[in-house]
Amino acid sequence: MEASGAGADRQPPKAILTQQEQEIAFNRVVAFTDGVFAIAITLLVLALEIPDEGSEVGTELVHQGDDFFAYLLSFAVLGRLWMTHHRFFASLARFDGPMMSLNLVYLAGIALVPFTSEVLGDYGNESAAVAVYGANLAVVSATFYVQVVYAFRKHLVREKFQPYARRYSGPANAIITVIFFLSIPVALLNPAAAIAFWVLTFAFGRRLIDWVTGVKSIQQPSD
Amino acid sequence: MEASGAGADRQPPKAILTQQEQEIAFNRVVAFTDGVFAIAITLLVLALEIPDEGSEVGTELVHQGDDFFAYLLSFAVLGRLWMTHHRFFASLARFDGPMMSLNLVYLAGIALVPFTSEVLGDYGNESAAVAVYGANLAVVSATFYVQVVYAFRKHLVREKFQPYARRYSGPANAIITVIFFLSIPVALLNPAAAIAFWVLTFAFGRRLIDWVTGVKSIQQPSD
Amino acid sequence: MEASGAGADRQPPKAILTQQEQEIAFNRVVAFTDGVFAIAITLLVLALEIPDEGSEVGTELVHQGDDFFAYLLSFAVLGRLWMTHHRFFASLARFDGPMMSLNLVYLAGIALVPFTSEVLGDYGNESAAVAVYGANLAVVSATFYVQVVYAFRKHLVREKFQPYARRYSGPANAIITVIFFLSIPVALLNPAAAIAFWVLTFAFGRRLIDWVTGVKSIQQPSD
Amino acid sequence: MEASGAGADRQPPKAILTQQEQEIAFNRVVAFTDGVFAIAITLLVLALEIPDEGSEVGTELVHQGDDFFAYLLSFAVLGRLWMTHHRFFASLARFDGPMMSLNLVYLAGIALVPFTSEVLGDYGNESAAVAVYGANLAVVSATFYVQVVYAFRKHLVREKFQPYARRYSGPANAIITVIFFLSIPVALLNPAAAIAFWVLTFAFGRRLIDWVTGVKSIQQPSD
């Protein structure tokens, strides 16, 4: 199978992984990804501040309303992103190196959320803080979109999900990413408007794309 | 393979997940949940304070008695909640979207415990701190109850566990949640009484409901 | 299938878990335990202090020698305990409720190590700090010993490992726990001696018990 | 069942683990390793500092450019190391005790990265900080190399990967480790040069060794 000649001659036989070995390798990537999500979502709590000694506990906690809001918002955001990621990975047949690297870039954005969320909780009415959070969501959304497009192009997606290509890797699915990028300048003008923008996107984004592409999202047991 | 007609025409064939794919998806949800529990329970330790330099280490540690109590109490609480959740999930046949969302709301309460526990450890004799901890337990208990009721209603529970509906999704099981909600005003009157209240609920809650409903809890290997 | 009579009549049929369901339940306990170990061991790094601004980075890091020592010691301790736990769990056939509770108490001790380790790193030449670390190890060791004895008594251990009962659940195996408890008063007299004590126990403890009981430890792939 | 004779008489029959038991034990080690990687990579975010109250959020975040650079660099480093480790472990047939201990030493280096990365982010233009980060990478690289050499020597690697011994456990593969060790004195002379050194090694290291040994890296699904 190997050509003769100086260099090729020294080459050991190609070690292809068996089906089972590939599944194990794939499962490790999935477990690693879930691990990062679970840790990031649990670290959100570190943004909440313990009242200083000698202060009124009740009053201090009430004044931390913004921190609690940021906690709940980011929990919902990470939870929702995880569910989406979960569905996407369940549709994959296999993995390759670039896909793994893309997933790591995506995770770098996910792992950043506890930081940008704390900034949002502490400075929610300053435009810079809101813009940073929006930028984080935009980057996460963009790298996820690239993952999906790549997976469909390289036929990493199971055969039966291939007909959904237009729904998931078409330009319509980029709308979400565009909305998050637009929320950055919006935040600089009016922080509250940007936050409302995100909430609407989370609530109606999927239905919007279903409607634009005319293709319903994949039915999964978790729908 | 595609039906004719304007809208349906653009719709790809329905991609139903196979039994095996559903199991993998379910296992990921379980692993994620366990991950959040394991991280939250391990983050409890961050509430313990390292003595300041130049101080008497021994004396300072002894004065942190309340923090150690809160650590042990919350470890027991999270451990017990995990065991209960573990048993409940072992009885599920499958999952759906609303169930997954309910589980995320539940986890938002679980991930909050390291914070409310630290507040309890630092301000255990202030009613506001105890009330906040009680409110956390009440919310967690309520969202768990809603999950259980939903699972029985939607027949997500395995056939053989269905006869237990009265025991788990009946009104009697709401007693625990009600007790935790009642502990909030109790805490405002007398913090120590509220803590005693929780401990009693953890120790006898299950047996109380066994007795009220006349149905014993599900026998599982971990009982 | 149902007995007649007032109370028994209301009782649903006993829902015994199948072999496969029991394995899944067991695997979740194992995964949870491994999660707590992995998190605790990784949180050890939080004990290392970032040099203050305006200081000599190199000098400050060198002065943190004790912190690095505590990091490495605790990494070795937790790593070793995990390996031992790993071997013990691999020999179990099944689990029950008290075993799960014992395991949670054990994990409460494991999750405490990042705290006692930080105290040790910061105050390694104060007897109170060393005694606290010793007490932590003693409690962990004792709860592990109780788990092992319980598992052998209740025949939770696989048939083929039962002949090892004398080696693992006999009084000889309590030596380790006794040594750690003795290291507490030793630490109060001479901190350095207590630390040397632990290192010797870790290095030779197993062989000592092999010799006392006349039974070699279980041969496992990781030996 | 017991052989006669003084010592042998007390010895229980050898309890060899079955194939399936060995796989479970191996999977736990893999899961533990992945857990430490996932936690360490997610803890990197703790190095980013929340702006102080009353400050200009936008300005402060921009001034943290070095911290963000260190976050991204370390995320890439840990991500890359994990992928390499992932590939290596996928080629193993089994495990033994020394291998497990070597892996723990390796993980002690991995779990240290959030600390050295924070030092790098805060003091990136001080040679000591850069040297410490380089030393961390060098130690990690060296312990990984020792693991690989040991696995090939002890035939822990699957049969079909054995022909790759020269590529992976030969002296050529030590080049990476040597480069990282050399980056320590380089950092002391010129911090920026050391950082450039690492980036080049990450970008071209594998190809360099492919070329030196004349053997291509193992083709895996994730390549």
mmCIF file of N, CA and C in Angstrom, chain D residues 74-186:
data_model
loop_
_atom_site.group_PDB
_atom_site.id
_atom_site.type_symbol
_atom_site.label_atom_id
_atom_site.label_comp_id
_atom_site.label_asym_id
_atom_site.label_seq_id
_atom_site.Cartn_x
_atom_site.Cartn_y
_atom_site.Cartn_z
ATOM 1 N N SER D 74 -2.695 30.394 27.166
ATOM 2 C CA SER D 74 -2.776 29.215 28.030
ATOM 3 C C SER D 74 -3.932 28.306 27.636
ATOM 4 N N PHE D 75 -5.007 28.918 27.137
ATOM 5 C CA PHE D 75 -6.115 28.087 26.643
ATOM 6 C C PHE D 75 -5.627 27.257 25.463
ATOM 7 N N ALA D 76 -4.862 27.903 24.565
ATOM 8 C CA ALA D 76 -4.328 27.179 23.402
ATOM 9 C C ALA D 76 -3.331 26.110 23.853
ATOM 10 N N VAL D 77 -2.470 26.462 24.821
ATOM 11 C CA VAL D 77 -1.471 25.508 25.307
ATOM 12 C C VAL D 77 -2.156 24.291 25.932
ATOM 13 N N LEU D 78 -3.083 24.543 26.881
ATOM 14 C CA LEU D 78 -3.753 23.419 27.547
ATOM 15 C C LEU D 78 -4.594 22.627 26.548
ATOM 16 N N GLY D 79 -5.245 23.352 25.629
ATOM 17 C CA GLY D 79 -6.051 22.665 24.619
ATOM 18 C C GLY D 79 -5.187 21.750 23.758
ATOM 19 N N ARG D 80 -4.048 22.271 23.332
ATOM 20 C CA ARG D 80 -3.149 21.493 22.499
ATOM 21 C C ARG D 80 -2.570 20.287 23.261
ATOM 22 N N LEU D 81 -2.167 20.536 24.517
ATOM 23 C CA LEU D 81 -1.623 19.440 25.328
ATOM 24 C C LEU D 81 -2.693 18.363 25.534
ATOM 25 N N TRP D 82 -3.933 18.796 25.734
ATOM 26 C CA TRP D 82 -4.999 17.829 25.935
ATOM 27 C C TRP D 82 -5.202 16.983 24.681
ATOM 28 N N MET D 83 -5.181 17.648 23.524
ATOM 29 C CA MET D 83 -5.365 16.905 22.280
ATOM 30 C C MET D 83 -4.242 15.868 22.098
ATOM 31 N N THR D 84 -3.018 16.271 22.431
ATOM 32 C CA THR D 84 -1.888 15.355 22.301
ATOM 33 C C THR D 84 -2.041 14.185 23.273
ATOM 34 N N HIS D 85 -2.426 14.515 24.496
ATOM 35 C CA HIS D 85 -2.612 13.493 25.517
ATOM 36 C C HIS D 85 -3.731 12.525 25.120
ATOM 37 N N HIS D 86 -4.794 13.102 24.622
ATOM 38 C CA HIS D 86 -5.949 12.380 24.103
ATOM 39 C C HIS D 86 -5.517 11.360 23.044
ATOM 40 N N ARG D 87 -4.682 11.797 22.098
ATOM 41 C CA ARG D 87 -4.214 10.891 21.045
ATOM 42 C C ARG D 87 -3.345 9.783 21.622
ATOM 43 N N PHE D 88 -2.481 10.169 22.548
ATOM 44 C CA PHE D 88 -1.571 9.196 23.149
ATOM 45 C C PHE D 88 -2.364 8.130 23.914
ATOM 46 N N PHE D 89 -3.308 8.562 24.725
ATOM 47 C CA PHE D 89 -4.084 7.607 25.521
ATOM 48 C C PHE D 89 -4.939 6.697 24.640
ATOM 49 N N ALA D 90 -5.382 7.241 23.488
ATOM 50 C CA ALA D 90 -6.190 6.417 22.580
ATOM 51 C C ALA D 90 -5.356 5.282 21.993
ATOM 52 N N SER D 91 -4.035 5.411 22.058
ATOM 53 C CA SER D 91 -3.172 4.374 21.489
ATOM 54 C C SER D 91 -2.754 3.339 22.530
ATOM 55 N N LEU D 92 -3.147 3.570 23.796
ATOM 56 C CA LEU D 92 -2.755 2.635 24.860
ATOM 57 C C LEU D 92 -3.686 1.422 24.900
ATOM 58 N N ALA D 93 -3.094 0.272 25.167
ATOM 59 C CA ALA D 93 -3.902 -0.935 25.336
ATOM 60 C C ALA D 93 -4.264 -1.119 26.802
ATOM 61 N N ARG D 94 -3.340 -0.716 27.680
ATOM 62 C CA ARG D 94 -3.594 -0.864 29.108
ATOM 63 C C ARG D 94 -2.701 0.073 29.892
ATOM 64 N N PHE D 95 -2.769 -0.067 31.189
ATOM 65 C CA PHE D 95 -2.183 0.841 32.143
ATOM 66 C C PHE D 95 -1.438 0.048 33.204
ATOM 67 N N ASP D 96 -0.459 0.647 33.863
ATOM 68 C CA ASP D 96 0.050 -0.011 35.076
ATOM 69 C C ASP D 96 0.296 1.053 36.136
ATOM 70 N N GLY D 97 0.734 0.628 37.318
ATOM 71 C CA GLY D 97 0.910 1.555 38.437
ATOM 72 C C GLY D 97 1.879 2.687 38.159
ATOM 73 N N PRO D 98 3.117 2.393 37.717
ATOM 74 C CA PRO D 98 4.060 3.479 37.448
ATOM 75 C C PRO D 98 3.509 4.471 36.413
ATOM 76 N N MET D 99 2.793 3.955 35.413
ATOM 77 C CA MET D 99 2.195 4.818 34.388
ATOM 78 C C MET D 99 1.191 5.779 35.028
ATOM 79 N N MET D 100 0.424 5.241 35.973
ATOM 80 C CA MET D 100 -0.571 6.060 36.673
ATOM 81 C C MET D 100 0.143 7.143 37.494
ATOM 82 N N SER D 101 1.234 6.781 38.168
ATOM 83 C CA SER D 101 1.979 7.762 38.957
ATOM 84 C C SER D 101 2.588 8.824 38.045
ATOM 85 N N LEU D 102 3.150 8.387 36.910
ATOM 86 C CA LEU D 102 3.713 9.355 35.965
ATOM 87 C C LEU D 102 2.628 10.314 35.493
ATOM 88 N N ASN D 103 1.453 9.758 35.239
ATOM 89 C CA ASN D 103 0.351 10.598 34.778
ATOM 90 C C ASN D 103 -0.039 11.626 35.839
ATOM 91 N N LEU D 104 0.031 11.235 37.105
ATOM 92 C CA LEU D 104 -0.294 12.182 38.182
ATOM 93 C C LEU D 104 0.734 13.309 38.254
ATOM 94 N N VAL D 105 2.011 12.956 38.081
ATOM 95 C CA VAL D 105 3.041 13.993 38.075
ATOM 96 C C VAL D 105 2.783 14.963 36.922
ATOM 97 N N TYR D 106 2.447 14.390 35.772
ATOM 98 C CA TYR D 106 2.109 15.209 34.601
ATOM 99 C C TYR D 106 0.937 16.148 34.925
ATOM 100 N N LEU D 107 -0.097 15.586 35.557
ATOM 101 C CA LEU D 107 -1.275 16.402 35.885
ATOM 102 C C LEU D 107 -0.952 17.504 36.901
ATOM 103 N N ALA D 108 0.013 17.232 37.800
ATOM 104 C CA ALA D 108 0.419 18.273 38.746
ATOM 105 C C ALA D 108 0.971 19.478 37.984
ATOM 106 N N GLY D 109 1.649 19.219 36.868
ATOM 107 C CA GLY D 109 2.135 20.314 36.027
ATOM 108 C C GLY D 109 1.000 21.009 35.284
ATOM 109 N N ILE D 110 0.047 20.222 34.806
ATOM 110 C CA ILE D 110 -1.097 20.799 34.080
ATOM 111 C C ILE D 110 -1.924 21.690 35.011
ATOM 112 N N ALA D 111 -2.163 21.203 36.215
ATOM 113 C CA ALA D 111 -3.003 21.950 37.164
ATOM 114 C C ALA D 111 -2.320 23.219 37.653
ATOM 115 N N LEU D 112 -1.013 23.334 37.396
ATOM 116 C CA LEU D 112 -0.259 24.516 37.821
ATOM 117 C C LEU D 112 -0.408 25.662 36.821
ATOM 118 N N VAL D 113 -0.795 25.343 35.596
ATOM 119 C CA VAL D 113 -0.837 26.356 34.532
ATOM 120 C C VAL D 113 -1.705 27.574 34.886
ATOM 121 N N PRO D 114 -2.910 27.399 35.509
ATOM 122 C CA PRO D 114 -3.677 28.599 35.845
ATOM 123 C C PRO D 114 -2.883 29.582 36.710
ATOM 124 N N PHE D 115 -1.996 29.062 37.557
ATOM 125 C CA PHE D 115 -1.163 29.944 38.379
ATOM 126 C C PHE D 115 -0.070 30.617 37.548
ATOM 127 N N THR D 116 0.742 29.838 36.848
ATOM 128 C CA THR D 116 1.851 30.436 36.086
ATOM 129 C C THR D 116 1.306 31.338 34.977
ATOM 130 N N SER D 117 0.114 31.006 34.480
ATOM 131 C CA SER D 117 -0.487 31.843 33.445
ATOM 132 C C SER D 117 -0.900 33.194 34.013
ATOM 133 N N GLU D 118 -1.413 33.181 35.241
ATOM 134 C CA GLU D 118 -1.804 34.457 35.854
ATOM 135 C C GLU D 118 -0.562 35.316 36.113
ATOM 136 N N VAL D 119 0.511 34.668 36.583
ATOM 137 C CA VAL D 119 1.768 35.398 36.792
ATOM 138 C C VAL D 119 2.240 35.993 35.458
ATOM 139 N N LEU D 120 2.142 35.204 34.387
ATOM 140 C CA LEU D 120 2.562 35.686 33.061
ATOM 141 C C LEU D 120 1.716 36.880 32.626
ATOM 142 N N GLY D 121 0.412 36.795 32.851
ATOM 143 C CA GLY D 121 -0.472 37.880 32.438
ATOM 144 C C GLY D 121 -0.191 39.167 33.201
ATOM 145 N N ASP D 122 0.148 39.026 34.494
ATOM 146 C CA ASP D 122 0.356 40.213 35.311
ATOM 147 C C ASP D 122 1.760 40.803 35.143
ATOM 148 N N TYR D 123 2.740 39.937 34.837
ATOM 149 C CA TYR D 123 4.129 40.397 34.791
ATOM 150 C C TYR D 123 4.836 39.937 33.531
ATOM 151 N N GLY D 124 4.118 40.030 32.401
ATOM 152 C CA GLY D 124 4.620 39.471 31.141
ATOM 153 C C GLY D 124 5.910 40.078 30.641
ATOM 154 N N ASN D 125 6.240 41.282 31.105
ATOM 155 C CA ASN D 125 7.500 41.857 30.626
ATOM 156 C C ASN D 125 8.619 41.727 31.661
ATOM 157 N N GLU D 126 8.357 40.942 32.710
ATOM 158 C CA GLU D 126 9.450 40.657 33.660
ATOM 159 C C GLU D 126 9.973 39.262 33.364
ATOM 160 N N SER D 127 11.270 39.151 33.290
ATOM 161 C CA SER D 127 11.868 37.894 32.854
ATOM 162 C C SER D 127 11.531 36.733 33.800
ATOM 163 N N ALA D 128 11.453 37.002 35.121
ATOM 164 C CA ALA D 128 11.186 35.911 36.063
ATOM 165 C C ALA D 128 9.837 35.258 35.769
ATOM 166 N N ALA D 129 8.816 36.100 35.486
ATOM 167 C CA ALA D 129 7.476 35.568 35.240
ATOM 168 C C ALA D 129 7.467 34.682 34.002
ATOM 169 N N VAL D 130 8.148 35.148 32.952
ATOM 170 C CA VAL D 130 8.179 34.382 31.711
ATOM 171 C C VAL D 130 8.971 33.087 31.905
ATOM 172 N N ALA D 131 10.041 33.168 32.677
ATOM 173 C CA ALA D 131 10.860 31.978 32.934
ATOM 174 C C ALA D 131 10.060 30.927 33.706
ATOM 175 N N VAL D 132 9.251 31.391 34.656
ATOM 176 C CA VAL D 132 8.434 30.452 35.443
ATOM 177 C C VAL D 132 7.436 29.722 34.541
ATOM 178 N N TYR D 133 6.820 30.476 33.626
ATOM 179 C CA TYR D 133 5.868 29.860 32.695
ATOM 180 C C TYR D 133 6.592 28.849 31.807
ATOM 181 N N GLY D 134 7.775 29.249 31.332
ATOM 182 C CA GLY D 134 8.568 28.337 30.503
ATOM 183 C C GLY D 134 8.948 27.076 31.265
ATOM 184 N N ALA D 135 9.297 27.247 32.538
ATOM 185 C CA ALA D 135 9.668 26.091 33.357
ATOM 186 C C ALA D 135 8.478 25.141 33.510
ATOM 187 N N ASN D 136 7.303 25.721 33.681
ATOM 188 C CA ASN D 136 6.085 24.902 33.798
ATOM 189 C C ASN D 136 5.891 24.079 32.523
ATOM 190 N N LEU D 137 5.984 24.724 31.373
ATOM 191 C CA LEU D 137 5.823 24.000 30.105
ATOM 192 C C LEU D 137 6.902 22.933 29.948
ATOM 193 N N ALA D 138 8.121 23.254 30.372
ATOM 194 C CA ALA D 138 9.221 22.304 30.227
ATOM 195 C C ALA D 138 8.975 21.049 31.075
ATOM 196 N N VAL D 139 8.524 21.266 32.312
ATOM 197 C CA VAL D 139 8.258 20.130 33.198
ATOM 198 C C VAL D 139 7.117 19.267 32.639
ATOM 199 N N VAL D 140 6.068 19.919 32.174
ATOM 200 C CA VAL D 140 4.940 19.189 31.597
ATOM 201 C C VAL D 140 5.402 18.382 30.391
ATOM 202 N N SER D 141 6.162 19.027 29.541
ATOM 203 C CA SER D 141 6.649 18.367 28.331
ATOM 204 C C SER D 141 7.541 17.174 28.679
ATOM 205 N N ALA D 142 8.410 17.360 29.666
ATOM 206 C CA ALA D 142 9.331 16.282 30.054
ATOM 207 C C ALA D 142 8.572 15.092 30.644
ATOM 208 N N THR D 143 7.607 15.354 31.520
ATOM 209 C CA THR D 143 6.889 14.232 32.125
ATOM 210 C C THR D 143 6.026 13.513 31.087
ATOM 211 N N PHE D 144 5.559 14.263 30.093
ATOM 212 C CA PHE D 144 4.793 13.605 29.034
ATOM 213 C C PHE D 144 5.704 12.690 28.217
ATOM 214 N N TYR D 145 6.891 13.207 27.912
ATOM 215 C CA TYR D 145 7.849 12.409 27.143
ATOM 216 C C TYR D 145 8.200 11.121 27.892
ATOM 217 N N VAL D 146 8.402 11.233 29.197
ATOM 218 C CA VAL D 146 8.733 10.046 29.996
ATOM 219 C C VAL D 146 7.578 9.034 29.947
ATOM 220 N N GLN D 147 6.352 9.534 30.028
ATOM 221 C CA GLN D 147 5.175 8.657 29.922
ATOM 222 C C GLN D 147 5.187 7.887 28.598
ATOM 223 N N VAL D 148 5.456 8.604 27.522
ATOM 224 C CA VAL D 148 5.430 7.988 26.194
ATOM 225 C C VAL D 148 6.523 6.928 26.073
ATOM 226 N N VAL D 149 7.725 7.279 26.494
ATOM 227 C CA VAL D 149 8.836 6.331 26.409
ATOM 228 C C VAL D 149 8.515 5.082 27.233
ATOM 229 N N TYR D 150 8.015 5.309 28.450
ATOM 230 C CA TYR D 150 7.682 4.188 29.326
ATOM 231 C C TYR D 150 6.627 3.288 28.684
ATOM 232 N N ALA D 151 5.597 3.902 28.104
ATOM 233 C CA ALA D 151 4.506 3.119 27.504
ATOM 234 C C ALA D 151 5.022 2.250 26.358
ATOM 235 N N PHE D 152 5.917 2.792 25.557
ATOM 236 C CA PHE D 152 6.445 1.996 24.437
ATOM 237 C C PHE D 152 7.372 0.883 24.942
ATOM 238 N N ARG D 153 8.196 1.203 25.926
ATOM 239 C CA ARG D 153 9.113 0.200 26.483
ATOM 240 C C ARG D 153 8.366 -0.980 27.091
ATOM 241 N N LYS D 154 7.294 -0.656 27.836
ATOM 242 C CA LYS D 154 6.547 -1.681 28.570
ATOM 243 C C LYS D 154 5.440 -2.317 27.719
ATOM 244 N N HIS D 155 5.424 -1.964 26.446
ATOM 245 C CA HIS D 155 4.415 -2.498 25.526
ATOM 246 C C HIS D 155 2.987 -2.276 26.026
ATOM 247 N N LEU D 156 2.778 -1.085 26.595
ATOM 248 C CA LEU D 156 1.421 -0.726 26.998
ATOM 249 C C LEU D 156 0.638 -0.185 25.792
ATOM 250 N N VAL D 157 1.389 0.096 24.729
ATOM 251 C CA VAL D 157 0.795 0.642 23.509
ATOM 252 C C VAL D 157 0.228 -0.511 22.688
ATOM 253 N N ARG D 158 -0.897 -0.300 22.021
ATOM 254 C CA ARG D 158 -1.480 -1.347 21.200
ATOM 255 C C ARG D 158 -0.495 -1.819 20.149
ATOM 256 N N GLU D 159 -0.618 -3.066 19.819
ATOM 257 C CA GLU D 159 0.283 -3.689 18.856
ATOM 258 C C GLU D 159 0.469 -2.827 17.610
ATOM 259 N N LYS D 160 -0.641 -2.385 17.060
ATOM 260 C CA LYS D 160 -0.556 -1.706 15.758
ATOM 261 C C LYS D 160 0.148 -0.350 15.812
ATOM 262 N N PHE D 161 0.293 0.202 17.041
ATOM 263 C CA PHE D 161 0.999 1.476 17.138
ATOM 264 C C PHE D 161 2.486 1.285 17.452
ATOM 265 N N GLN D 162 2.877 0.048 17.747
ATOM 266 C CA GLN D 162 4.263 -0.224 18.135
ATOM 267 C C GLN D 162 5.279 0.249 17.080
ATOM 268 N N PRO D 163 4.975 0.121 15.779
ATOM 269 C CA PRO D 163 5.959 0.591 14.789
ATOM 270 C C PRO D 163 6.288 2.076 14.906
ATOM 271 N N TYR D 164 5.488 2.818 15.637
ATOM 272 C CA TYR D 164 5.733 4.249 15.768
ATOM 273 C C TYR D 164 6.727 4.567 16.889
ATOM 274 N N ALA D 165 7.265 3.528 17.516
ATOM 275 C CA ALA D 165 8.138 3.738 18.667
ATOM 276 C C ALA D 165 9.217 4.783 18.380
ATOM 277 N N ARG D 166 9.882 4.644 17.215
ATOM 278 C CA ARG D 166 10.975 5.576 16.904
ATOM 279 C C ARG D 166 10.474 7.018 16.857
ATOM 280 N N ARG D 167 9.260 7.176 16.291
ATOM 281 C CA ARG D 167 8.710 8.524 16.162
ATOM 282 C C ARG D 167 8.403 9.151 17.523
ATOM 283 N N TYR D 168 7.863 8.339 18.418
ATOM 284 C CA TYR D 168 7.372 8.920 19.659
ATOM 285 C C TYR D 168 8.285 8.755 20.869
ATOM 286 N N SER D 169 8.959 7.608 20.951
ATOM 287 C CA SER D 169 9.761 7.411 22.158
ATOM 288 C C SER D 169 11.248 7.507 21.867
ATOM 289 N N GLY D 170 11.580 7.875 20.641
ATOM 290 C CA GLY D 170 12.986 8.053 20.291
ATOM 291 C C GLY D 170 13.506 9.382 20.803
ATOM 292 N N PRO D 171 14.796 9.613 20.663
ATOM 293 C CA PRO D 171 15.381 10.865 21.174
ATOM 294 C C PRO D 171 14.820 12.105 20.476
ATOM 295 N N ALA D 172 14.371 11.941 19.230
ATOM 296 C CA ALA D 172 13.896 13.121 18.494
ATOM 297 C C ALA D 172 12.739 13.800 19.206
ATOM 298 N N ASN D 173 11.881 12.994 19.817
ATOM 299 C CA ASN D 173 10.712 13.566 20.456
ATOM 300 C C ASN D 173 11.071 14.382 21.695
ATOM 301 N N ALA D 174 12.320 14.204 22.176
ATOM 302 C CA ALA D 174 12.760 14.989 23.326
ATOM 303 C C ALA D 174 13.088 16.419 22.923
ATOM 304 N N ILE D 175 13.144 16.680 21.616
ATOM 305 C CA ILE D 175 13.492 18.025 21.150
ATOM 306 C C ILE D 175 12.571 19.074 21.774
ATOM 307 N N ILE D 176 11.273 18.772 21.763
ATOM 308 C CA ILE D 176 10.287 19.728 22.304
ATOM 309 C C ILE D 176 10.623 20.089 23.750
ATOM 310 N N THR D 177 10.898 19.050 24.542
ATOM 311 C CA THR D 177 11.237 19.287 25.941
ATOM 312 C C THR D 177 12.485 20.156 26.053
ATOM 313 N N VAL D 178 13.508 19.829 25.242
ATOM 314 C CA VAL D 178 14.753 20.604 25.276
ATOM 315 C C VAL D 178 14.478 22.061 24.925
ATOM 316 N N ILE D 179 13.636 22.266 23.905
ATOM 317 C CA ILE D 179 13.321 23.638 23.502
ATOM 318 C C ILE D 179 12.685 24.410 24.655
ATOM 319 N N PHE D 180 11.748 23.756 25.359
ATOM 320 C CA PHE D 180 11.102 24.455 26.470
ATOM 321 C C PHE D 180 12.097 24.756 27.596
ATOM 322 N N PHE D 181 13.005 23.816 27.863
ATOM 323 C CA PHE D 181 14.003 24.090 28.897
ATOM 324 C C PHE D 181 14.914 25.239 28.468
ATOM 325 N N LEU D 182 15.276 25.260 27.170
ATOM 326 C CA LEU D 182 16.125 26.354 26.688
ATOM 327 C C LEU D 182 15.407 27.699 26.781
ATOM 328 N N SER D 183 14.058 27.652 26.714
ATOM 329 C CA SER D 183 13.332 28.927 26.748
ATOM 330 C C SER D 183 13.443 29.600 28.115
ATOM 331 N N ILE D 184 13.850 28.841 29.132
ATOM 332 C CA ILE D 184 13.973 29.443 30.475
ATOM 333 C C ILE D 184 15.108 30.473 30.498
ATOM 334 N N PRO D 185 16.356 30.081 30.138
ATOM 335 C CA PRO D 185 17.400 31.126 30.084
ATOM 336 C C PRO D 185 17.093 32.206 29.046
ATOM 337 N N VAL D 186 16.478 31.816 27.941
ATOM 338 C CA VAL D 186 16.112 32.826 26.933
ATOM 339 C C VAL D 186 15.205 33.875 27.570
#
